[in-house]
CSV table of N, CA and C in Angstrom, one decimal:
chain,number,residue,atom,x,y,z
P,1,ALA,N,67.3,8.5,48.0
P,1,ALA,CA,68.6,7.7,47.5
P,1,ALA,C,69.8,8.1,48.3
P,2,THR,N,70.6,7.0,48.2
P,2,THR,CA,71.8,7.1,49.0
P,2,THR,C,73.0,7.6,48.4
P,3,SER,N,73.8,8.4,49.3
P,3,SER,CA,74.8,9.1,48.6
P,3,SER,C,76.2,7.9,48.1
P,4,PRO,N,76.6,8.2,47.2
P,4,PRO,CA,78.0,7.2,47.2
P,4,PRO,C,79.0,7.7,48.0
P,5,GLU,N,79.0,8.9,48.5
P,5,GLU,CA,80.2,9.2,49.8
P,5,GLU,C,79.7,8.9,50.9
P,6,GLN,N,80.2,8.1,51.8
P,6,GLN,CA,79.4,7.6,53.4
P,6,GLN,C,80.7,7.9,54.4
P,7,ALA,N,80.4,8.7,55.3
P,7,ALA,CA,81.4,8.4,56.5
P,7,ALA,C,80.7,8.1,57.8
P,8,PHE,N,81.4,7.4,58.7
P,8,PHE,CA,80.9,7.0,60.1
P,8,PHE,C,82.1,7.1,60.9
P,9,SER,N,81.6,7.2,62.0
P,9,SER,CA,83.0,6.9,63.0
P,9,SER,C,82.3,5.7,64.3
P,10,THR,N,83.4,5.2,64.7
P,10,THR,CA,83.3,4.2,65.8
P,10,THR,C,84.4,4.3,66.9
P,11,PRO,N,83.9,4.1,68.1
P,11,PRO,CA,85.0,4.2,69.2
P,11,PRO,C,85.9,3.1,69.2
P,12,LEU,N,87.4,3.3,69.4
P,12,LEU,CA,88.3,2.5,69.5
P,12,LEU,C,87.7,1.3,70.4
P,13,PRO,N,88.1,0.1,70.2
P,13,PRO,CA,88.1,-1.0,71.1
P,13,PRO,C,88.9,-1.2,72.0
P,14,SER,N,90.3,-0.5,72.1
P,14,SER,CA,90.8,-0.5,73.2
P,14,SER,C,91.9,1.0,73.2
P,15,PRO,N,92.4,1.2,74.2
P,15,PRO,CA,93.2,2.4,74.6
P,15,PRO,C,94.1,2.4,73.2
P,16,ASP,N,95.0,1.3,72.9
P,16,ASP,CA,96.0,1.5,71.6
P,16,ASP,C,95.3,0.4,70.4
P,17,ALA,N,94.6,1.0,69.7
P,17,ALA,CA,94.2,0.3,68.5
P,17,ALA,C,94.7,-0.1,67.4
P,18,VAL,N,95.0,-1.0,66.6
P,18,VAL,CA,95.5,-1.2,65.2
P,18,VAL,C,94.5,-1.4,64.4
P,19,CYS,N,94.6,-0.6,63.1
P,19,CYS,CA,93.7,-1.0,62.0
P,19,CYS,C,94.6,-1.5,60.9
P,20,SER,N,94.5,-2.7,60.3
P,20,SER,CA,95.2,-3.5,59.1
P,20,SER,C,94.6,-3.7,58.3
P,21,LEU,N,95.2,-3.1,56.9
P,21,LEU,CA,94.6,-3.7,55.7
P,21,LEU,C,95.8,-5.1,55.2
P,22,ASN,N,94.8,-5.8,55.0
P,22,ASN,CA,95.6,-7.2,54.6
P,22,ASN,C,95.2,-7.6,53.4
P,23,GLN,N,96.5,-8.4,52.6
P,23,GLN,CA,96.1,-8.7,51.4
P,23,GLN,C,96.2,-10.4,51.6
P,24,GLY,N,94.8,-11.3,51.9
P,24,GLY,CA,95.0,-12.5,52.2
P,24,GLY,C,95.3,-12.5,53.5
P,25,ALA,N,96.2,-13.1,54.5
P,25,ALA,CA,96.5,-13.2,55.6
P,25,ALA,C,97.7,-12.3,56.2
P,26,VAL,N,98.4,-11.6,55.2
P,26,VAL,CA,99.5,-10.7,55.0
P,26,VAL,C,99.2,-9.2,55.2
P,27,PRO,N,99.6,-8.3,56.3
P,27,PRO,CA,99.1,-7.3,56.6
P,27,PRO,C,100.2,-6.6,55.7
P,28,VAL,N,99.7,-5.6,55.0
P,28,VAL,CA,100.1,-4.6,53.7
P,28,VAL,C,100.3,-3.4,54.4
P,29,LEU,N,99.3,-2.7,55.4
P,29,LEU,CA,99.3,-1.4,56.1
P,29,LEU,C,98.9,-1.5,57.3
P,30,GLN,N,99.5,-1.1,58.4
P,30,GLN,CA,98.9,-1.0,59.9
P,30,GLN,C,99.1,0.3,60.0
P,31,VAL,N,97.8,0.8,60.7
P,31,VAL,CA,97.8,2.2,61.5
P,31,VAL,C,97.5,2.0,63.0
P,32,SER,N,98.5,2.1,63.8
P,32,SER,CA,98.1,2.0,64.9
P,32,SER,C,98.0,3.5,65.9
P,33,VAL,N,97.1,3.8,66.8
P,33,VAL,CA,96.9,5.2,67.6
P,33,VAL,C,96.7,5.0,69.2
P,34,SER,N,96.8,6.0,69.5
P,34,SER,CA,96.7,6.2,70.8
P,34,SER,C,95.3,6.5,71.2
P,35,GLY,N,94.4,5.7,71.9
P,35,GLY,CA,93.1,6.0,72.0
P,35,GLY,C,93.0,7.2,73.4
P,36,ASP,N,94.3,7.4,74.1
P,36,ASP,CA,94.1,8.6,74.8
P,36,ASP,C,93.7,10.0,74.2
P,37,THR,N,94.1,10.2,73.1
P,37,THR,CA,93.9,11.5,72.5
P,37,THR,C,93.2,11.4,71.2
P,38,LEU,N,93.1,10.3,70.6
P,38,LEU,CA,92.2,9.7,69.3
P,38,LEU,C,91.5,8.8,69.7
P,39,PRO,N,90.3,8.7,70.8
P,39,PRO,CA,89.6,7.7,70.8
P,39,PRO,C,88.3,7.2,69.9
P,40,HIS,N,88.6,7.8,68.7
P,40,HIS,CA,87.6,7.5,67.7
P,40,HIS,C,88.3,7.0,66.2
P,41,LEU,N,87.3,6.1,65.4
P,41,LEU,CA,88.2,6.0,64.3
P,41,LEU,C,87.2,6.4,63.0
P,42,GLN,N,87.0,7.2,62.3
P,42,GLN,CA,86.3,7.4,61.3
P,42,GLN,C,86.9,7.0,59.8
P,43,LEU,N,85.6,6.1,59.5
P,43,LEU,CA,85.8,5.8,58.0
P,43,LEU,C,85.0,6.5,57.1
P,44,TRP,N,85.7,6.8,55.9
P,44,TRP,CA,85.0,7.4,54.8
P,44,TRP,C,85.1,6.5,53.3
P,45,ARG,N,84.2,6.6,52.6
P,45,ARG,CA,84.3,6.0,51.7
P,45,ARG,C,83.4,6.9,50.5
P,46,ASP,N,84.1,6.7,49.2
P,46,ASP,CA,83.3,7.1,47.9
P,46,ASP,C,83.8,6.2,46.8
P,47,LEU,N,82.0,5.7,46.5
P,47,LEU,CA,82.2,4.6,45.7
P,47,LEU,C,82.1,5.0,44.4
P,48,ARG,N,82.2,6.2,44.0
P,48,ARG,CA,81.6,6.6,42.8
P,48,ARG,C,82.5,6.1,41.6
P,49,PRO,N,82.0,5.7,40.4
P,49,PRO,CA,82.9,5.3,39.3
P,49,PRO,C,84.2,6.2,39.1
P,50,TYR,N,85.6,5.7,38.9
P,50,TYR,CA,87.0,6.4,39.0
P,50,TYR,C,87.2,7.2,40.1
P,51,HIS,N,86.5,7.0,41.5
P,51,HIS,CA,87.1,7.5,42.5
P,51,HIS,C,87.4,6.1,43.4
P,52,ASN,N,86.5,5.4,43.7
P,52,ASN,CA,86.8,4.2,44.9
P,52,ASN,C,88.0,4.5,46.0
P,53,VAL,N,87.5,5.3,46.7
P,53,VAL,CA,88.3,5.9,47.9
P,53,VAL,C,87.7,5.2,48.9
P,54,LEU,N,88.9,4.7,49.9
P,54,LEU,CA,88.3,4.2,51.5
P,54,LEU,C,89.5,5.1,52.3
P,55,ALA,N,88.8,5.9,53.1
P,55,ALA,CA,90.0,6.8,54.1
P,55,ALA,C,89.5,6.2,55.6
P,56,ILE,N,90.7,6.1,56.3
P,56,ILE,CA,90.7,5.6,57.7
P,56,ILE,C,91.2,6.7,58.4
P,57,GLU,N,90.6,7.4,59.4
P,57,GLU,CA,91.0,8.8,60.1
P,57,GLU,C,90.7,8.4,61.4
P,58,PRO,N,92.1,8.5,62.4
P,58,PRO,CA,91.9,8.6,63.7
P,58,PRO,C,91.2,10.0,64.0
P,59,CYS,N,90.3,10.4,64.9
P,59,CYS,CA,89.8,11.4,65.4
P,59,CYS,C,89.3,11.4,66.7
P,60,THR,N,89.4,12.7,67.2
P,60,THR,CA,89.2,13.4,68.9
P,60,THR,C,87.9,13.0,69.3
P,61,SER,N,86.6,12.7,68.5
P,61,SER,CA,85.2,13.1,68.9
P,61,SER,C,84.4,12.1,67.8
P,62,PRO,N,83.2,11.4,68.1
P,62,PRO,CA,82.4,10.8,67.2
P,62,PRO,C,82.1,11.7,66.1
P,63,ARG,N,81.7,11.2,64.8
P,63,ARG,CA,81.1,11.9,63.7
P,63,ARG,C,79.6,11.1,63.5
P,64,PRO,N,78.9,12.3,63.3
P,64,PRO,CA,77.6,12.1,62.8
P,64,PRO,C,77.6,11.7,61.4
P,65,MET,N,76.5,10.7,61.3
P,65,MET,CA,76.2,10.6,59.8
P,65,MET,C,75.6,11.6,59.1
P,66,GLY,N,75.9,11.7,57.7
P,66,GLY,CA,75.2,13.0,57.1
P,66,GLY,C,76.2,14.3,57.1
P,67,ASP,N,75.5,15.3,57.0
P,67,ASP,CA,76.2,16.3,56.9
P,67,ASP,C,76.0,17.1,58.5
P,68,GLU,N,75.5,16.5,59.4
P,68,GLU,CA,75.4,17.1,60.8
P,68,GLU,C,76.9,17.8,61.3
P,69,ASP,N,76.9,18.5,62.1
P,69,ASP,CA,78.2,18.9,62.7
P,69,ASP,C,78.3,18.1,64.0
P,70,ALA,N,79.7,18.1,64.4
P,70,ALA,CA,79.6,17.2,65.9
P,70,ALA,C,80.1,18.3,66.7
P,71,ASP,N,80.0,18.1,68.1
P,71,ASP,CA,80.6,19.0,69.1
P,71,ASP,C,82.0,18.6,69.0
P,72,GLU,N,82.8,19.2,68.7
P,72,GLU,CA,84.5,19.0,68.8
P,72,GLU,C,85.4,19.8,70.1
P,73,PRO,N,86.0,19.0,70.7
P,73,PRO,CA,86.9,19.6,71.7
P,73,PRO,C,87.7,21.0,71.4
P,74,GLN,N,87.9,21.9,72.4
P,74,GLN,CA,88.3,23.4,71.8
P,74,GLN,C,89.6,23.3,72.7
P,75,LEU,N,90.7,23.9,72.2
P,75,LEU,CA,91.9,23.9,72.9
P,75,LEU,C,91.8,25.7,73.3
P,76,LYS,N,92.2,25.9,74.1
P,76,LYS,CA,92.1,27.4,74.6
P,76,LYS,C,93.5,27.9,74.4
P,77,PRO,N,93.4,29.3,74.4
P,77,PRO,CA,94.5,29.8,73.5
P,77,PRO,C,95.9,29.5,75.0
P,78,GLY,N,97.0,29.1,73.9
P,78,GLY,CA,98.0,28.5,74.7
P,78,GLY,C,98.0,27.2,75.3
P,79,GLU,N,97.0,26.5,74.9
P,79,GLU,CA,96.9,25.0,75.5
P,79,GLU,C,97.5,24.1,74.0
P,80,THR,N,97.9,22.9,74.5
P,80,THR,CA,98.7,22.1,73.3
P,80,THR,C,97.9,20.6,73.8
P,81,ILE,N,98.0,19.7,72.7
P,81,ILE,CA,97.7,18.4,72.6
P,81,ILE,C,98.7,17.7,71.7
P,82,GLY,N,99.2,16.7,72.2
P,82,GLY,CA,99.7,15.5,71.3
P,82,GLY,C,99.1,14.7,70.6
P,83,PHE,N,99.3,14.1,69.9
P,83,PHE,CA,98.9,13.0,69.0
P,83,PHE,C,99.9,11.6,68.8
P,84,ARG,N,99.7,10.5,69.0
P,84,ARG,CA,100.4,9.5,68.3
P,84,ARG,C,99.7,8.5,67.5
P,85,VAL,N,100.5,8.7,66.1
P,85,VAL,CA,99.8,7.6,65.2
P,85,VAL,C,101.0,7.3,64.2
P,86,HIS,N,101.0,5.8,64.4
P,86,HIS,CA,102.2,5.1,63.5
P,86,HIS,C,101.6,4.1,62.3
P,87,ILE,N,102.2,4.5,61.4
P,87,ILE,CA,101.8,4.0,60.2
P,87,ILE,C,103.0,3.2,59.6
P,88,ALA,N,102.8,2.0,59.3
P,88,ALA,CA,103.7,1.0,58.9
P,88,ALA,C,103.2,0.3,57.5
P,89,PHE,N,104.1,0.1,56.4
P,89,PHE,CA,103.7,-0.4,55.1
P,89,PHE,C,104.7,-1.7,55.1
P,90,ALA,N,104.1,-2.9,54.9
P,90,ALA,CA,104.7,-4.0,54.5
P,90,ALA,C,105.5,-4.3,53.2
């Protein structure tokens, strides 16, 4: 049986990518991310009745299907990293 909750990730198609949610030809939501630090985009959905959720999440590494753990980049003590995410609503 297939779970109604599903998640998968894909590499960004370009270093600075934009994901748009359109109503017809008009974008109503745009999310742009810097592929330098967030090179993957995770899509998650829950299609159960009364849930109907779609989530778009920029992420640092690929996410495997199912419950598998992914190798995540680790910061050493004192290290920092910056991320750029821009969200625009029409």
